[in-house]
């Protein structure tokens, strides 16, 4: 009972399998002391809430992480995206702007990969939701060229020590892989830890149509605990018809290929 992973499994079982939301919520409530000073456990809990569509509860967990990790770049990204999920677009924009201000003033460590993600998220919010909280004139002044893709995949993990390999199989059966490990790319891992983020994005355009498959091979972490890997898939990214789905995976068995999901890159992108 002192294991946060046992508590998370119990919560998921009673919420998803037994359909007893109050009982499940009481499990988290009664054991919250195991989570309150544990950002990794809180992030796993937030992931589970997000998959379940419980945006308010996810937001509460992410706010707790923000308090624990105010200097982590991803704390700003997570809260901004959470505000967007709640339909609080102005607060989301303010969170992005707050981070970009800290970056310009040198209060946070720049990282090209993370900064690209933040800028893309911010511009996507302004382009698609800006008319709901700013004037048309301000939106025209703030927005840049509309960036569109057939799909965008954002992967996040709750443990900064986690090492794994992502494999992308294209419609022609050819694949490329990205290994997230100290052995394969120590400089990037070091930069992620300095900046404070555990996420990567991958973009798919219309040049390769058909079915994509995404696999992973877990390489472990510095402890014996499992790692939670969240995949957010944006379909018709940047278009008015943009939609997203969230998938969550528990990585525990090492050095074994695991199929995560399939993604269909359609011929026509609808608006």
Coordinates of N, CA and C in Angstrom, one line a residue, residues 51 150-156 164-171 175-176 200-204 210-217 229-235 243-251 257-265:
X51 N -6.4 10.8 -19.9 CA -6.9 9.8 -20.7 C -8.4 9.5 -20.4
X150 N -0.5 16.5 -41.4 CA -1.6 15.5 -41.3 C -1.7 15.0 -39.9
X151 N -0.6 14.9 -39.2 CA -0.6 14.5 -37.8 C 0.6 15.0 -37.1
X152 N 0.4 15.1 -35.8 CA 1.5 15.5 -34.9 C 1.4 14.6 -33.7
X153 N 2.5 14.0 -33.3 CA 2.6 13.2 -32.1 C 3.5 13.8 -31.1
X154 N 3.0 13.9 -29.9 CA 3.8 14.4 -28.8 C 3.9 13.3 -27.7
X155 N 5.1 12.9 -27.4 CA 5.3 11.9 -26.4 C 5.8 12.5 -25.1
X156 N 5.3 12.1 -24.0 CA 5.7 12.6 -22.7 C 5.9 11.4 -21.7
X164 N 14.4 4.6 -23.4 CA 13.5 3.8 -24.3 C 13.8 4.2 -25.7
X165 N 13.3 3.3 -26.6 CA 13.5 3.5 -28.0 C 12.1 3.6 -28.7
X166 N 11.9 4.6 -29.5 CA 10.7 4.7 -30.3 C 10.9 4.3 -31.7
X167 N 10.1 3.5 -32.3 CA 10.2 3.1 -33.7 C 9.0 3.5 -34.5
X168 N 9.2 4.1 -35.6 CA 8.1 4.6 -36.5 C 8.2 3.8 -37.8
X169 N 7.2 3.0 -38.1 CA 7.1 2.2 -39.3 C 6.2 2.9 -40.3
X170 N 6.7 3.3 -41.5 CA 5.9 4.0 -42.4 C 5.1 3.1 -43.3
X171 N 4.2 3.6 -44.1 CA 3.3 2.8 -44.9 C 4.0 1.8 -45.9
X175 N 11.3 1.7 -41.5 CA 11.1 2.3 -40.2 C 12.4 3.1 -39.9
X176 N 12.2 4.0 -39.0 CA 13.3 4.7 -38.3 C 13.1 4.7 -36.9
X200 N 8.9 14.8 -26.4 CA 9.4 14.9 -27.8 C 8.2 15.0 -28.7
X201 N 8.4 15.6 -29.9 CA 7.3 15.6 -30.8 C 7.8 15.1 -32.2
X202 N 6.8 14.6 -33.0 CA 7.1 14.1 -34.3 C 6.0 14.5 -35.2
X203 N 6.4 15.0 -36.4 CA 5.4 15.6 -37.3 C 5.3 14.7 -38.6
X204 N 4.1 14.5 -39.1 CA 3.9 13.8 -40.3 C 3.1 14.6 -41.3
X210 N -1.1 6.7 -45.8 CA -1.4 5.3 -45.4 C -1.2 5.1 -43.9
X211 N -1.0 3.8 -43.6 CA -0.9 3.4 -42.1 C 0.5 3.5 -41.6
X212 N 0.7 4.2 -40.5 CA 1.9 4.2 -39.7 C 1.7 3.4 -38.5
X213 N 2.8 2.8 -38.0 CA 2.8 2.1 -36.7 C 3.9 2.6 -35.8
X214 N 3.6 2.7 -34.6 CA 4.5 3.2 -33.6 C 4.8 2.2 -32.6
X215 N 6.0 1.8 -32.4 CA 6.4 0.8 -31.4 C 7.4 1.4 -30.4
X216 N 7.7 0.7 -29.3 CA 8.7 1.1 -28.4 C 9.4 -0.1 -27.8
X217 N 10.6 0.2 -27.3 CA 11.4 -0.8 -26.6 C 11.9 -0.1 -25.3
X229 N 4.3 6.3 -20.2 CA 4.5 7.0 -21.4 C 3.2 7.5 -22.0
X230 N 3.0 8.8 -22.2 CA 1.8 9.3 -22.8 C 2.0 9.8 -24.2
X231 N 1.1 9.4 -25.1 CA 1.2 9.9 -26.5 C -0.1 10.7 -26.8
X232 N 0.1 11.9 -27.2 CA -1.0 12.8 -27.6 C -0.9 12.9 -29.2
X233 N -1.9 12.4 -29.8 CA -1.9 12.4 -31.3 C -2.9 13.5 -31.8
X234 N -2.4 14.4 -32.5 CA -3.2 15.5 -33.1 C -3.5 15.1 -34.6
X235 N -4.7 15.0 -35.0 CA -5.1 14.7 -36.3 C -5.5 16.0 -37.0
X243 N -8.2 17.6 -34.2 CA -8.7 16.8 -33.1 C -7.5 16.1 -32.4
X244 N -7.7 15.8 -31.2 CA -6.6 15.0 -30.5 C -7.1 13.9 -29.7
X245 N -6.3 12.9 -29.6 CA -6.6 11.7 -28.7 C -5.3 11.4 -27.9
X246 N -5.6 10.9 -26.7 CA -4.5 10.6 -25.8 C -4.5 9.1 -25.4
X247 N -3.3 8.6 -25.5 CA -3.1 7.2 -25.2 C -2.0 7.1 -24.1
X248 N -2.1 6.1 -23.2 CA -1.2 6.0 -22.1 C -0.7 4.5 -22.0
X249 N 0.6 4.4 -21.8 CA 1.2 3.1 -21.8 C 2.1 3.0 -20.6
X250 N 2.1 1.8 -19.9 CA 3.0 1.5 -18.8 C 4.1 0.7 -19.3
X251 N 5.3 1.2 -19.1 CA 6.5 0.5 -19.6 C 7.2 -0.1 -18.4
X257 N 10.2 -5.4 -27.7 CA 9.5 -4.5 -28.6 C 8.0 -4.6 -28.3
X258 N 7.4 -3.4 -28.2 CA 5.9 -3.3 -27.8 C 5.2 -2.4 -28.8
X259 N 4.2 -2.9 -29.4 CA 3.4 -2.0 -30.3 C 2.6 -1.1 -29.5
X260 N 2.7 0.2 -29.8 CA 1.9 1.2 -29.1 C 0.6 1.5 -29.8
X261 N 0.6 2.0 -31.0 CA -0.6 2.3 -31.8 C -0.3 2.4 -33.2
X262 N -1.4 2.5 -34.0 CA -1.4 2.7 -35.4 C -2.0 4.1 -35.7
X263 N -1.5 4.7 -36.8 CA -1.9 6.0 -37.2 C -2.1 6.0 -38.6
X264 N -3.3 6.5 -39.1 CA -3.7 6.5 -40.5 C -3.5 7.9 -41.0
X265 N -2.6 8.0 -41.9 CA -2.4 9.3 -42.6 C -3.2 9.4 -43.9

